[in-house]
Amino acid sequence: MLRFLLRRTASALLVLWLVMSGVFLLVHVVGDPARATLGEKASASQLASFRKKHGLDQPLGQRYVDYLGDLVQFDLGTSFQDDEPVARMILHRLPRTALLGAMAIAFELLLGLGVGIFAAVRKNTWADTATMAFTLLGISLPTFVTGIWFLSYFAFRLGLFPVGGYGVTFLDHVWHGVLPALTLAVTGAATYARVMRGEMIETLRADYVRTARAKGLSEARVVLLHAGKNALVPLMTLIGISLRVLVSGAIITEAIFGWPGMGRLAVESISGLDLPVVMGIVFVACVAVQVGNVLADLAVAALDPRVREG
Amino acid sequence: MRSIPRRDFLAHAALASLSSQLAGCPSVPETPRFLGAGHEAPVYGGTLMLWEESRVRLLDPHIAFDAVSGVVVEMLFDSLYGYDFALALKPVLAAALPEVSDDGRTFTVRIKPGTRFHHGRELVAEDVVWSFERMLSAKLESPGVSYYGALVGLEEYRAGKSAHVGGLAAVDRYTVRFTLSKADQSFVHTLAMRFAAPVPKELLEADPDAFKQRPVGTGAFRMVEWDRGVRVVLDRNAHYHREGLPYLDRVVLEEGLKRDTAFLRFRNGEVDIVQSMTPSDRRMLKKPGFAPYSALASRSDVYGLCMNAELAPFDNVHVRRAVAFAIDRERWARARNFDIRPTGQVLPPGIAGYDPDLPNVQRFDLAKAREEMRLAGYPDGYPEPVTMWIGESATSRVYGELAQSDLAKVGIKLVLKPVSFPVYLEATGKPKTAQIMTSGWAMDYPDPSNFLSLLSSSTIAERDSVNRSFYRNPELDALLDRALVEVDPAKRVAMYREANDLVAREAPWAFFSNSQAPEAWAPYVKGYRPHPVYTMYLAETWLDLPRRRVASRDVARGRIG
């Protein structure tokens, strides 16, 4: 297990370096951050002073080396536009995105597994066909369509949820987060539902399930504990992968619902060429996805002894 | 026929019911959901809810320069001077308009005695001098420094050769004197900018980081809470120097709400003023229920096609004039749902020197445009394609396509080059790079010099040029120099009118519009109207409380009413 963990960590670090280097090159050739920060009315001397202060007058190679040097010390730099340490800005936003992500994963699992199991135990019925049709719709709909529709229908027209925003207290945050989390969860839940249905149908045919039924266990126990647990294994990998989808989906969802997380910060920073913030967010998102994948692999190993034993 | 099991039938029925709900969305009334109580005189109290699409970045008046931060900064900080709704300069922290010396180089300002910062201490002349020196220091890198370049001793101060700015002096407890190295009659306007806002020295020196988070000024509202990226909460300033104002107890500004989300909130009665909206939301404002509570806010800005006078074919004045004649400005305004007002001169209405009857005002005249092309030597059109730089926004693309179709009629084939805003700024600020571009200028202060300097050769640079047309005209330069120092207001206005006409005739820009953005406010928001200078002027706004609900959710659901 330790060797497995070390191997996964090494590959995660390699991916992290490649991503950060690629994004560094990309963001440093798209325009002049000095102009983007100080505006079109800034004088030439102010722009020159800004470039000097932030090292933008240095050759790109030098900037890259300096950036990596700072990064290994976990120094993400200072925002061009907010004049705040990037780490502080991200730490301020991270818990909000984490809350949204956690709620989205909870909804994905709750809806995805529930619908998947429901469809599997009713395979080839009207209910199965209809739910699978809805899951297809869920996979196909882009986040911005789902988000805007949820907002205008459930929040504005029906008044069931707040119309965007973040709220004041923790419970208020959770309440404001329901619709954005559901928006984020739609694609994942639909995917899980379809995978879970397939896995459950296979598992419910297995000998040990028949044995469990023959022993007189209740149908709910057979389905949820015996079949459900084994059907979960392939889903664990999917959950790891879905973190990437959540990170990219959060950028759009947070913008639609006015959720003040990292996604919205990313959008604002990209448009303002606030390079340290953009790089900081990419770094954190990349680390989160890598950690998520490692955790998913560990969960699979925990659930499936064959993986654990190599 | 196969029978359907009961549970499947129920599931099917539930899905059918959901589908029908989705298909027939309940209608929502096209009227505001709340009205005012009907008070005639202002009522104190209440919380006004605002929103912004972007986030507030900085609340230090000396370095904050973005529009969103500016909304809050203007509520927290007053400057020495300000503007009324007719764009006339008026004293704010000052007791009167400044006394100007005969040579136009010295401005003496007397502060209103008894004016207090939010924390209660009285504002004195020393605060003004200290605040200016802070803003002008090389360490702070304020974007405002360029407006005060004429102050005596500024360069020495910024270079560290002097501990103080020679041109700044606290004459007595309430009097400040500004001395310029050369006469500049636009200087008084810079005293109305946010950069001229006094800040309390003792708080900034004690804990600059705390000041960033909880700034203290002399404005109508004081800071209560700033949850970055989420909201800013401001309360009424009990020490405000304008007696009896403001009326509102609290202002809450929510950051980062998309404009369509914000408009839904506005319709719900959760946001009280909207200043930005989608075209479909604008149509909603034209419905009878909303129309009385909306207005077009005129902005003092100018937009046009900026032509590079150093590059062919725009190094030929006749081609530039042809472009200015070829633009069908009314059609452009229609294409923008009349969010813009057509214009043919650099100075917007309300600015001294603006004249609707300017002799050479640019206007649409296709025959004259073709004649100018003939005079330029291109009777059959310009043979080469011309690259037009535009931004990536939908509006830029609309302008680009309109220009393409209009200029094609005089034989100029435009090729559009959409780029991101930073790339656009970088490229168009370099000499001999961009042939033609959409461009605009929003005023820093309502003085004609602020617009006409765009076309002065003094604002041309090898990099980051403010004059993006790279237009050089010694006659214009001399006229602008004379106007800047002219003390007689009438003569000064006449000079700027002449410069305005000259620019319209020489056409380094083909001016096409001034902005007029729709704004809307809830019926119970009183005393509010769009201000031509301030993004959100709330000192005289009040809420007609308690507000009355006129359309309930039940109406929305179609159950009653």
XYZ file of C-alpha atoms in Angstrom, chain A residues 29-33 35-36 38-51 53-54 79 81-84 88-89 92-93 96 118 121-122 124-127 130-131 134 148-149 151-160 162-168 173 176 252 254-260 264-265 268-269 271-274 277, chain B residues 2 4-5 7-8 11-12 15 18-19 21-22 24-28 33 53-58 63 65 138-139 141-147 158 209 212-213 227-231 254-258 260-261 263-265 267-268 270 420-426 429 439-444 450 461 463-466 468 553 556-557:
162
model
C 1.672 35.650 -23.220
C -1.945 36.817 -23.367
C -1.544 40.521 -22.636
C -0.144 43.205 -20.425
C -1.205 42.807 -16.770
C -2.420 47.842 -18.431
C -5.193 45.469 -17.346
C -4.057 50.145 -13.914
C -6.516 50.781 -16.735
C -6.241 52.542 -20.021
C -5.646 55.918 -18.401
C -2.472 55.013 -16.538
C 0.592 56.962 -17.561
C 3.653 55.322 -19.104
C 5.696 55.917 -15.941
C 3.026 54.306 -13.744
C 2.901 51.288 -16.027
C 6.689 50.988 -15.990
C 6.735 51.249 -12.214
C 4.074 48.539 -11.921
C 5.983 46.219 -14.239
C 7.458 46.161 -8.893
C 5.941 42.852 -10.032
C -2.582 39.906 -6.231
C -5.463 44.008 -8.398
C -6.350 43.515 -4.739
C -2.881 44.078 -3.301
C -3.505 41.077 -1.051
C -4.996 34.728 1.880
C -7.455 35.401 -0.927
C -10.848 33.120 2.144
C -12.643 31.578 -0.827
C -16.932 28.364 0.245
C -34.267 2.432 -8.236
C -34.553 -2.977 -9.300
C -37.216 -1.867 -11.789
C -37.184 -2.719 -18.171
C -40.222 -0.979 -16.690
C -41.729 2.422 -17.450
C -39.996 3.854 -14.416
C -38.214 7.333 -17.796
C -35.465 7.749 -15.213
C -33.918 11.923 -17.505
C -30.064 29.549 -15.155
C -33.144 27.366 -15.386
C -32.471 29.936 -10.713
C -35.317 31.348 -12.723
C -37.734 28.507 -11.988
C -37.139 27.233 -8.458
C -35.811 30.476 -7.007
C -37.560 33.266 -8.861
C -40.823 31.817 -10.099
C -41.609 29.339 -7.341
C -39.740 31.205 -4.619
C -38.525 27.959 -3.054
C -32.955 32.321 -2.580
C -32.210 34.054 -5.895
C -28.458 33.622 -5.824
C -26.066 35.037 -3.228
C -24.365 33.513 -0.235
C -26.275 34.417 2.894
C -24.983 35.472 6.284
C -24.884 29.533 3.333
C -28.187 29.437 -0.515
C -19.735 28.689 -14.244
C -20.537 30.287 -8.959
C -20.841 33.022 -11.564
C -24.517 32.248 -12.221
C -25.522 32.098 -8.559
C -23.211 34.805 -7.277
C -21.494 32.278 -5.002
C -18.297 33.938 -3.777
C -15.840 33.341 -9.432
C -12.467 34.586 -8.289
C -12.576 37.803 -12.374
C -8.837 37.214 -12.190
C -10.480 38.759 -17.166
C -8.306 41.206 -15.203
C -5.061 39.347 -15.976
C -4.356 39.020 -12.272
C -4.311 34.784 -8.504
C -50.131 -5.217 -20.882
C -48.945 -1.289 -15.832
C -47.974 -2.063 -12.218
C -45.981 1.762 -8.543
C -44.815 2.224 -12.139
C -43.859 7.050 -11.030
C -45.051 7.741 -14.534
C -42.953 12.437 -14.129
C -43.324 17.415 -13.401
C -43.104 17.694 -17.181
C -45.085 21.945 -14.597
C -41.876 22.559 -16.514
C -46.144 25.650 -18.292
C -44.040 27.811 -16.024
C -46.241 29.934 -13.782
C -46.312 33.515 -14.922
C -44.821 36.288 -12.821
C -43.689 43.535 -6.082
C -21.360 42.354 -11.011
C -17.685 42.440 -10.109
C -16.048 42.513 -6.702
C -14.828 45.422 -4.638
C -11.050 45.321 -4.750
C -9.684 48.242 -2.770
C -5.277 53.834 -4.951
C -9.444 53.264 -9.410
C 6.335 57.160 -4.824
C 5.780 54.345 -2.334
C 2.008 54.149 -6.550
C -1.342 55.857 -6.747
C -2.876 56.025 -10.208
C -3.920 59.538 -9.271
C -0.427 61.045 -9.369
C -0.648 62.004 -13.037
C -3.498 64.431 -12.306
C 8.638 61.628 -5.452
C -3.865 46.794 7.127
C -7.645 48.638 4.219
C -10.402 46.522 5.718
C -16.688 40.370 3.653
C -14.478 40.393 0.574
C -16.182 39.069 -2.504
C -19.499 38.785 -0.675
C -20.815 42.096 0.588
C -23.664 42.525 -2.658
C -20.645 41.750 -4.787
C -20.363 39.459 -7.766
C -23.996 38.994 -8.755
C -24.496 38.456 -12.453
C -29.502 38.705 -14.898
C -29.487 37.224 -11.392
C -32.444 41.704 -12.119
C -34.422 38.694 -10.872
C -33.650 39.896 -7.360
C -38.042 42.068 -9.542
C -38.339 40.111 -6.301
C -34.465 42.014 -2.883
C -8.893 40.616 -25.443
C -8.982 44.011 -23.755
C -5.407 43.895 -22.384
C -4.086 42.892 -25.814
C -6.152 45.645 -27.394
C -4.744 48.235 -24.997
C -1.199 47.083 -25.519
C -1.028 52.122 -27.549
C -12.328 53.455 -28.787
C -13.888 55.471 -26.033
C -13.145 57.874 -23.216
C -15.042 58.247 -19.968
C -14.319 61.522 -18.253
C -12.196 61.791 -15.152
C -9.991 66.014 -20.061
C 4.110 57.936 -26.265
C 4.387 52.698 -25.514
C 1.008 52.996 -23.768
C 0.093 56.087 -25.716
C -3.074 57.795 -24.484
C -4.164 56.291 -29.852
C -46.320 34.665 -4.652
C -47.324 34.628 -9.288
C -48.651 31.119 -9.084
